[in-house]
Amino acid sequence: MYIYNVTINVEEAIHDEWVKWMKQEHIPEMLDTGKFKKALMTRVMVTETMGGITYSVQYTAESKAELEKYYEEDADRMRGKSKVFEGKFVAFRTEMQVISEQ
């Protein structure tokens, strides 16, 4: 399995609206792509010098091939949906391969 992790720092001014959008729209749409079997949204317990509130959203894919299909078929469209919050958040993405789950 692979985890597509998106870490996002969100300005406090849009925080509540962004969290609602993530939970009600974005994460369900990501799962609707059929590329991910589950998603976990967590708050990162750090204090950033730049301010804002930081979250990590981890989308679990069955295989590297499924993750690659997401990049090819869905990533640009899905990332474009966040334009309503443009300039109000910073995001970076990482891939993780699950080695063991206990």
Short mmCIF file of N, CA, C and O in Angstrom, two decimals:
data_model
loop_
_atom_site.label_atom_id
_atom_site.label_comp_id
_atom_site.label_asym_id
_atom_site.label_seq_id
_atom_site.Cartn_x
_atom_site.Cartn_y
_atom_site.Cartn_z
N MET A 1 0.83 -1.18 0.00
CA MET A 1 0.00 0.00 0.00
C MET A 1 0.88 1.24 0.00
O MET A 1 2.00 1.21 0.48
N TYR A 2 0.30 2.32 -0.51
CA TYR A 2 0.98 3.60 -0.55
C TYR A 2 0.09 4.66 0.09
O TYR A 2 -1.13 4.60 -0.02
N ILE A 3 0.73 5.61 0.74
CA ILE A 3 0.01 6.74 1.31
C ILE A 3 0.45 7.99 0.58
O ILE A 3 1.64 8.28 0.43
N TYR A 4 -0.55 8.71 0.08
CA TYR A 4 -0.34 10.02 -0.54
C TYR A 4 -0.66 11.02 0.55
O TYR A 4 -1.81 11.18 0.96
N ASN A 5 0.37 11.66 1.10
CA ASN A 5 0.21 12.57 2.22
C ASN A 5 0.27 14.01 1.74
O ASN A 5 1.21 14.40 1.03
N VAL A 6 -0.73 14.78 2.12
CA VAL A 6 -0.75 16.21 1.80
C VAL A 6 -0.75 16.95 3.12
O VAL A 6 -1.66 16.79 3.93
N THR A 7 0.30 17.74 3.35
CA THR A 7 0.40 18.56 4.55
C THR A 7 0.08 19.99 4.15
O THR A 7 0.65 20.51 3.19
N ILE A 8 -0.86 20.60 4.87
CA ILE A 8 -1.37 21.91 4.50
C ILE A 8 -1.35 22.83 5.71
O ILE A 8 -1.83 22.45 6.79
N ASN A 9 -0.80 24.03 5.54
CA ASN A 9 -0.90 25.06 6.55
C ASN A 9 -1.92 26.07 6.04
O ASN A 9 -1.77 26.63 4.96
N VAL A 10 -2.96 26.30 6.84
CA VAL A 10 -4.10 27.12 6.44
C VAL A 10 -4.15 28.38 7.30
O VAL A 10 -4.02 28.31 8.53
N GLU A 11 -4.37 29.51 6.65
CA GLU A 11 -4.52 30.76 7.40
C GLU A 11 -5.75 30.66 8.31
O GLU A 11 -6.79 30.12 7.92
N GLU A 12 -5.63 31.23 9.50
CA GLU A 12 -6.73 31.16 10.45
C GLU A 12 -8.00 31.83 9.93
O GLU A 12 -9.11 31.41 10.25
N ALA A 13 -7.87 32.85 9.09
CA ALA A 13 -9.03 33.58 8.58
C ALA A 13 -9.98 32.71 7.76
O ALA A 13 -11.17 32.98 7.70
N ILE A 14 -9.45 31.65 7.14
CA ILE A 14 -10.29 30.77 6.32
C ILE A 14 -10.42 29.38 6.92
O ILE A 14 -11.04 28.50 6.32
N HIS A 15 -9.85 29.18 8.07
CA HIS A 15 -9.77 27.85 8.67
C HIS A 15 -11.10 27.09 8.71
O HIS A 15 -11.19 25.98 8.20
N ASP A 16 -12.11 27.67 9.30
CA ASP A 16 -13.37 26.95 9.47
C ASP A 16 -14.00 26.59 8.12
O ASP A 16 -14.49 25.47 7.93
N GLU A 17 -13.98 27.54 7.19
CA GLU A 17 -14.54 27.29 5.86
C GLU A 17 -13.75 26.20 5.15
O GLU A 17 -14.32 25.32 4.50
N TRP A 18 -12.41 26.23 5.27
CA TRP A 18 -11.56 25.24 4.62
C TRP A 18 -11.80 23.84 5.19
O TRP A 18 -11.92 22.88 4.44
N VAL A 19 -11.88 23.72 6.52
CA VAL A 19 -12.11 22.41 7.15
C VAL A 19 -13.45 21.84 6.68
O VAL A 19 -13.55 20.67 6.32
N LYS A 20 -14.47 22.68 6.64
CA LYS A 20 -15.79 22.24 6.17
C LYS A 20 -15.70 21.75 4.73
O LYS A 20 -16.23 20.69 4.38
N TRP A 21 -15.02 22.51 3.87
CA TRP A 21 -14.84 22.14 2.46
C TRP A 21 -14.10 20.81 2.34
O TRP A 21 -14.48 19.94 1.55
N MET A 22 -13.04 20.66 3.12
CA MET A 22 -12.27 19.41 3.06
C MET A 22 -13.14 18.23 3.44
O MET A 22 -13.16 17.22 2.74
N LYS A 23 -13.86 18.32 4.54
CA LYS A 23 -14.64 17.20 5.05
C LYS A 23 -15.87 16.90 4.20
O LYS A 23 -16.20 15.74 3.98
N GLN A 24 -16.52 17.94 3.69
CA GLN A 24 -17.78 17.72 2.98
C GLN A 24 -17.62 17.59 1.47
O GLN A 24 -18.46 16.96 0.82
N GLU A 25 -16.56 18.17 0.91
CA GLU A 25 -16.40 18.17 -0.54
C GLU A 25 -15.12 17.48 -1.02
O GLU A 25 -15.17 16.51 -1.76
N HIS A 26 -13.98 18.04 -0.62
CA HIS A 26 -12.72 17.61 -1.23
C HIS A 26 -12.36 16.15 -0.94
O HIS A 26 -12.07 15.39 -1.86
N ILE A 27 -12.36 15.76 0.33
CA ILE A 27 -12.00 14.39 0.65
C ILE A 27 -12.97 13.39 0.03
O ILE A 27 -12.53 12.42 -0.59
N PRO A 28 -14.31 13.63 0.11
CA PRO A 28 -15.21 12.70 -0.59
C PRO A 28 -14.94 12.63 -2.10
O PRO A 28 -15.01 11.54 -2.69
N GLU A 29 -14.61 13.76 -2.72
CA GLU A 29 -14.30 13.75 -4.16
C GLU A 29 -13.00 12.98 -4.44
O GLU A 29 -12.91 12.29 -5.46
N MET A 30 -12.03 13.11 -3.56
CA MET A 30 -10.79 12.34 -3.73
C MET A 30 -11.09 10.85 -3.67
O MET A 30 -10.60 10.07 -4.49
N LEU A 31 -11.90 10.44 -2.72
CA LEU A 31 -12.27 9.03 -2.61
C LEU A 31 -13.10 8.58 -3.81
O LEU A 31 -12.98 7.44 -4.27
N ASP A 32 -13.92 9.48 -4.34
CA ASP A 32 -14.75 9.15 -5.50
C ASP A 32 -13.93 8.92 -6.77
O ASP A 32 -14.45 8.37 -7.73
N THR A 33 -12.66 9.32 -6.79
CA THR A 33 -11.83 9.03 -7.96
C THR A 33 -11.62 7.52 -8.11
O THR A 33 -11.26 7.06 -9.19
N GLY A 34 -11.84 6.79 -7.03
CA GLY A 34 -11.63 5.35 -7.06
C GLY A 34 -10.18 4.93 -6.89
O GLY A 34 -9.87 3.74 -6.92
N LYS A 35 -9.30 5.89 -6.68
CA LYS A 35 -7.87 5.58 -6.56
C LYS A 35 -7.43 5.32 -5.12
O LYS A 35 -6.37 4.77 -4.88
N PHE A 36 -8.25 5.75 -4.18
CA PHE A 36 -7.90 5.64 -2.76
C PHE A 36 -8.99 4.88 -2.02
O PHE A 36 -10.17 5.05 -2.28
N LYS A 37 -8.57 4.06 -1.05
CA LYS A 37 -9.55 3.27 -0.31
C LYS A 37 -9.97 3.93 1.00
O LYS A 37 -11.01 3.59 1.55
N LYS A 38 -9.16 4.86 1.49
CA LYS A 38 -9.55 5.59 2.70
C LYS A 38 -8.73 6.87 2.81
O LYS A 38 -7.71 7.03 2.13
N ALA A 39 -9.20 7.75 3.69
CA ALA A 39 -8.49 9.01 3.94
C ALA A 39 -8.52 9.29 5.44
O ALA A 39 -9.52 8.99 6.12
N LEU A 40 -7.45 9.84 5.94
CA LEU A 40 -7.33 10.20 7.34
C LEU A 40 -6.89 11.66 7.40
O LEU A 40 -5.85 12.02 6.86
N MET A 41 -7.69 12.50 8.06
CA MET A 41 -7.35 13.92 8.22
C MET A 41 -6.97 14.15 9.67
O MET A 41 -7.73 13.82 10.58
N THR A 42 -5.77 14.70 9.88
CA THR A 42 -5.29 14.96 11.24
C THR A 42 -4.78 16.39 11.35
O THR A 42 -4.33 16.98 10.36
N ARG A 43 -4.85 16.91 12.54
CA ARG A 43 -4.25 18.21 12.81
C ARG A 43 -2.83 17.96 13.31
O ARG A 43 -2.61 17.11 14.17
N VAL A 44 -1.88 18.68 12.74
CA VAL A 44 -0.48 18.56 13.14
C VAL A 44 -0.27 19.49 14.33
O VAL A 44 -0.53 20.70 14.23
N MET A 45 0.16 18.94 15.42
CA MET A 45 0.27 19.71 16.66
C MET A 45 1.62 20.43 16.74
O MET A 45 2.50 20.06 17.51
N VAL A 46 1.74 21.46 15.91
CA VAL A 46 2.93 22.31 15.90
C VAL A 46 2.48 23.76 15.91
O VAL A 46 1.36 24.09 15.50
N THR A 47 3.38 24.60 16.36
CA THR A 47 3.16 26.04 16.26
C THR A 47 4.12 26.55 15.20
O THR A 47 5.34 26.45 15.35
N GLU A 48 3.55 27.01 14.09
CA GLU A 48 4.37 27.50 12.98
C GLU A 48 4.73 28.96 13.19
O GLU A 48 3.87 29.76 13.60
N THR A 49 5.97 29.32 12.89
CA THR A 49 6.38 30.72 13.02
C THR A 49 5.61 31.60 12.03
O THR A 49 5.40 32.78 12.28
N MET A 50 5.17 31.01 10.92
CA MET A 50 4.41 31.77 9.92
C MET A 50 2.94 31.89 10.30
O MET A 50 2.17 32.54 9.62
N GLY A 51 2.55 31.23 11.40
CA GLY A 51 1.15 31.25 11.83
C GLY A 51 0.36 30.17 11.12
O GLY A 51 0.90 29.27 10.48
N GLY A 52 -0.95 30.27 11.22
CA GLY A 52 -1.82 29.31 10.57
C GLY A 52 -1.96 28.02 11.37
O GLY A 52 -1.36 27.84 12.44
N ILE A 53 -2.77 27.13 10.83
CA ILE A 53 -3.04 25.83 11.44
C ILE A 53 -2.68 24.76 10.42
O ILE A 53 -3.04 24.87 9.25
N THR A 54 -1.96 23.74 10.86
CA THR A 54 -1.43 22.73 9.96
C THR A 54 -2.19 21.42 10.07
O THR A 54 -2.51 20.97 11.18
N TYR A 55 -2.47 20.82 8.91
CA TYR A 55 -3.16 19.54 8.83
C TYR A 55 -2.37 18.60 7.94
O TYR A 55 -1.62 19.02 7.07
N SER A 56 -2.58 17.30 8.15
CA SER A 56 -2.08 16.26 7.28
C SER A 56 -3.27 15.43 6.84
O SER A 56 -4.07 15.01 7.68
N VAL A 57 -3.39 15.21 5.54
CA VAL A 57 -4.43 14.33 5.02
C VAL A 57 -3.72 13.19 4.31
O VAL A 57 -2.92 13.41 3.40
N GLN A 58 -4.00 11.98 4.76
CA GLN A 58 -3.35 10.80 4.21
C GLN A 58 -4.37 9.96 3.46
O GLN A 58 -5.34 9.48 4.05
N TYR A 59 -4.13 9.83 2.16
CA TYR A 59 -4.99 9.04 1.29
C TYR A 59 -4.28 7.71 1.02
O TYR A 59 -3.14 7.72 0.56
N THR A 60 -4.94 6.59 1.27
CA THR A 60 -4.33 5.28 1.10
C THR A 60 -4.72 4.67 -0.24
O THR A 60 -5.90 4.53 -0.55
N ALA A 61 -3.69 4.33 -1.01
CA ALA A 61 -3.87 3.67 -2.31
C ALA A 61 -3.39 2.22 -2.19
O ALA A 61 -2.43 1.94 -1.47
N GLU A 62 -4.03 1.33 -2.92
CA GLU A 62 -3.66 -0.09 -2.89
C GLU A 62 -2.27 -0.34 -3.49
O GLU A 62 -1.58 -1.26 -3.06
N SER A 63 -1.88 0.49 -4.47
CA SER A 63 -0.62 0.23 -5.16
C SER A 63 -0.03 1.53 -5.71
O SER A 63 -0.73 2.54 -5.81
N LYS A 64 1.23 1.45 -6.08
CA LYS A 64 1.90 2.58 -6.73
C LYS A 64 1.20 2.89 -8.05
O LYS A 64 1.05 4.05 -8.43
N ALA A 65 0.73 1.86 -8.74
CA ALA A 65 0.03 2.04 -10.02
C ALA A 65 -1.25 2.86 -9.83
O ALA A 65 -1.55 3.74 -10.65
N GLU A 66 -1.99 2.62 -8.76
CA GLU A 66 -3.21 3.40 -8.49
C GLU A 66 -2.86 4.86 -8.21
O GLU A 66 -3.55 5.77 -8.66
N LEU A 67 -1.77 5.07 -7.47
CA LEU A 67 -1.33 6.43 -7.19
C LEU A 67 -0.91 7.13 -8.47
O LEU A 67 -1.26 8.30 -8.69
N GLU A 68 -0.19 6.44 -9.34
CA GLU A 68 0.22 7.02 -10.63
C GLU A 68 -1.01 7.36 -11.48
O GLU A 68 -1.03 8.39 -12.16
N LYS A 69 -2.03 6.50 -11.46
CA LYS A 69 -3.26 6.78 -12.19
C LYS A 69 -3.92 8.05 -11.66
O LYS A 69 -4.44 8.85 -12.43
N TYR A 70 -3.87 8.25 -10.34
CA TYR A 70 -4.41 9.50 -9.76
C TYR A 70 -3.67 10.70 -10.33
O TYR A 70 -4.28 11.68 -10.76
N TYR A 71 -2.34 10.64 -10.34
CA TYR A 71 -1.56 11.75 -10.89
C TYR A 71 -1.92 12.03 -12.34
O TYR A 71 -2.09 13.19 -12.74
N GLU A 72 -2.04 10.99 -13.13
CA GLU A 72 -2.32 11.14 -14.56
C GLU A 72 -3.75 11.59 -14.86
O GLU A 72 -3.96 12.39 -15.77
N GLU A 73 -4.70 11.07 -14.13
CA GLU A 73 -6.10 11.27 -14.47
C GLU A 73 -6.84 12.32 -13.63
O GLU A 73 -7.83 12.89 -14.10
N ASP A 74 -6.38 12.57 -12.41
CA ASP A 74 -7.19 13.38 -11.49
C ASP A 74 -6.48 14.53 -10.79
O ASP A 74 -7.13 15.48 -10.36
N ALA A 75 -5.17 14.45 -10.63
CA ALA A 75 -4.46 15.39 -9.75
C ALA A 75 -4.65 16.85 -10.15
O ALA A 75 -4.97 17.68 -9.29
N ASP A 76 -4.48 17.19 -11.41
CA ASP A 76 -4.61 18.59 -11.82
C ASP A 76 -6.01 19.12 -11.54
O ASP A 76 -6.17 20.22 -11.01
N ARG A 77 -7.01 18.33 -11.87
CA ARG A 77 -8.40 18.75 -11.65
C ARG A 77 -8.69 18.92 -10.15
O ARG A 77 -9.27 19.92 -9.72
N MET A 78 -8.25 17.96 -9.35
CA MET A 78 -8.52 18.03 -7.92
C MET A 78 -7.77 19.18 -7.25
O MET A 78 -8.32 19.87 -6.41
N ARG A 79 -6.54 19.40 -7.65
CA ARG A 79 -5.78 20.52 -7.08
C ARG A 79 -6.39 21.85 -7.48
O ARG A 79 -6.39 22.81 -6.72
N GLY A 80 -6.94 21.92 -8.68
CA GLY A 80 -7.57 23.13 -9.17
C GLY A 80 -8.79 23.55 -8.36
O GLY A 80 -9.15 24.72 -8.31
N LYS A 81 -9.42 22.59 -7.70
CA LYS A 81 -10.62 22.89 -6.92
C LYS A 81 -10.31 23.70 -5.67
O LYS A 81 -11.21 24.27 -5.06
N SER A 82 -9.05 23.79 -5.29
CA SER A 82 -8.68 24.56 -4.10
C SER A 82 -8.42 26.03 -4.43
O SER A 82 -8.08 26.82 -3.55
N LYS A 83 -8.61 26.42 -5.69
CA LYS A 83 -8.33 27.81 -6.10
C LYS A 83 -9.13 28.83 -5.30
O LYS A 83 -8.68 29.96 -5.13
N VAL A 84 -10.29 28.44 -4.80
CA VAL A 84 -11.10 29.35 -3.99
C VAL A 84 -10.34 29.82 -2.75
O VAL A 84 -10.59 30.89 -2.23
N PHE A 85 -9.35 29.02 -2.31
CA PHE A 85 -8.54 29.37 -1.14
C PHE A 85 -7.13 29.82 -1.52
O PHE A 85 -6.27 29.96 -0.65
N GLU A 86 -6.89 30.05 -2.80
CA GLU A 86 -5.56 30.38 -3.30
C GLU A 86 -4.93 31.55 -2.54
O GLU A 86 -5.58 32.55 -2.25
N GLY A 87 -3.67 31.38 -2.19
CA GLY A 87 -2.94 32.40 -1.45
C GLY A 87 -3.18 32.37 0.04
O GLY A 87 -2.57 33.14 0.79
N LYS A 88 -4.06 31.48 0.50
CA LYS A 88 -4.42 31.41 1.91
C LYS A 88 -3.93 30.13 2.58
O LYS A 88 -4.22 29.88 3.74
N PHE A 89 -3.20 29.31 1.82
CA PHE A 89 -2.66 28.08 2.37
C PHE A 89 -1.37 27.72 1.65
O PHE A 89 -1.10 28.20 0.55
N VAL A 90 -0.59 26.88 2.30
CA VAL A 90 0.63 26.33 1.72
C VAL A 90 0.53 24.81 1.86
O VAL A 90 0.15 24.32 2.93
N ALA A 91 0.83 24.08 0.79
CA ALA A 91 0.73 22.62 0.84
C ALA A 91 1.98 21.99 0.27
O ALA A 91 2.60 22.54 -0.64
N PHE A 92 2.34 20.85 0.82
CA PHE A 92 3.36 20.02 0.19
C PHE A 92 2.92 18.57 0.29
O PHE A 92 2.17 18.19 1.18
N ARG A 93 3.36 17.80 -0.68
CA ARG A 93 2.90 16.42 -0.83
C ARG A 93 4.07 15.46 -0.76
O ARG A 93 5.15 15.74 -1.28
N THR A 94 3.82 14.31 -0.11
CA THR A 94 4.82 13.25 -0.04
C THR A 94 4.14 11.91 -0.29
O THR A 94 2.94 11.76 -0.04
N GLU A 95 4.91 10.97 -0.78
CA GLU A 95 4.45 9.60 -0.94
C GLU A 95 5.14 8.74 0.11
O GLU A 95 6.33 8.91 0.35
N MET A 96 4.39 7.81 0.67
CA MET A 96 4.97 6.89 1.64
C MET A 96 4.54 5.48 1.29
O MET A 96 3.38 5.26 0.91
N GLN A 97 5.45 4.55 1.37
CA GLN A 97 5.13 3.15 1.14
C GLN A 97 4.95 2.48 2.50
O GLN A 97 5.80 2.60 3.38
N VAL A 98 3.81 1.81 2.68
CA VAL A 98 3.54 1.09 3.92
C VAL A 98 4.40 -0.17 3.94
O VAL A 98 4.30 -1.00 3.04
N ILE A 99 5.20 -0.30 4.97
CA ILE A 99 6.06 -1.47 5.13
C ILE A 99 5.42 -2.48 6.07
O ILE A 99 5.46 -3.68 5.84
N SER A 100 4.82 -1.97 7.14
CA SER A 100 4.22 -2.86 8.13
C SER A 100 3.05 -2.13 8.80
O SER A 100 3.12 -0.93 9.02
N GLU A 101 2.02 -2.88 9.09
CA GLU A 101 0.89 -2.33 9.84
C GLU A 101 0.56 -3.34 10.93
O GLU A 101 0.36 -4.52 10.65
N GLN A 102 0.54 -2.90 12.15
CA GLN A 102 0.34 -3.81 13.29
C GLN A 102 -1.07 -3.68 13.84
O GLN A 102 -1.65 -2.66 13.84
#
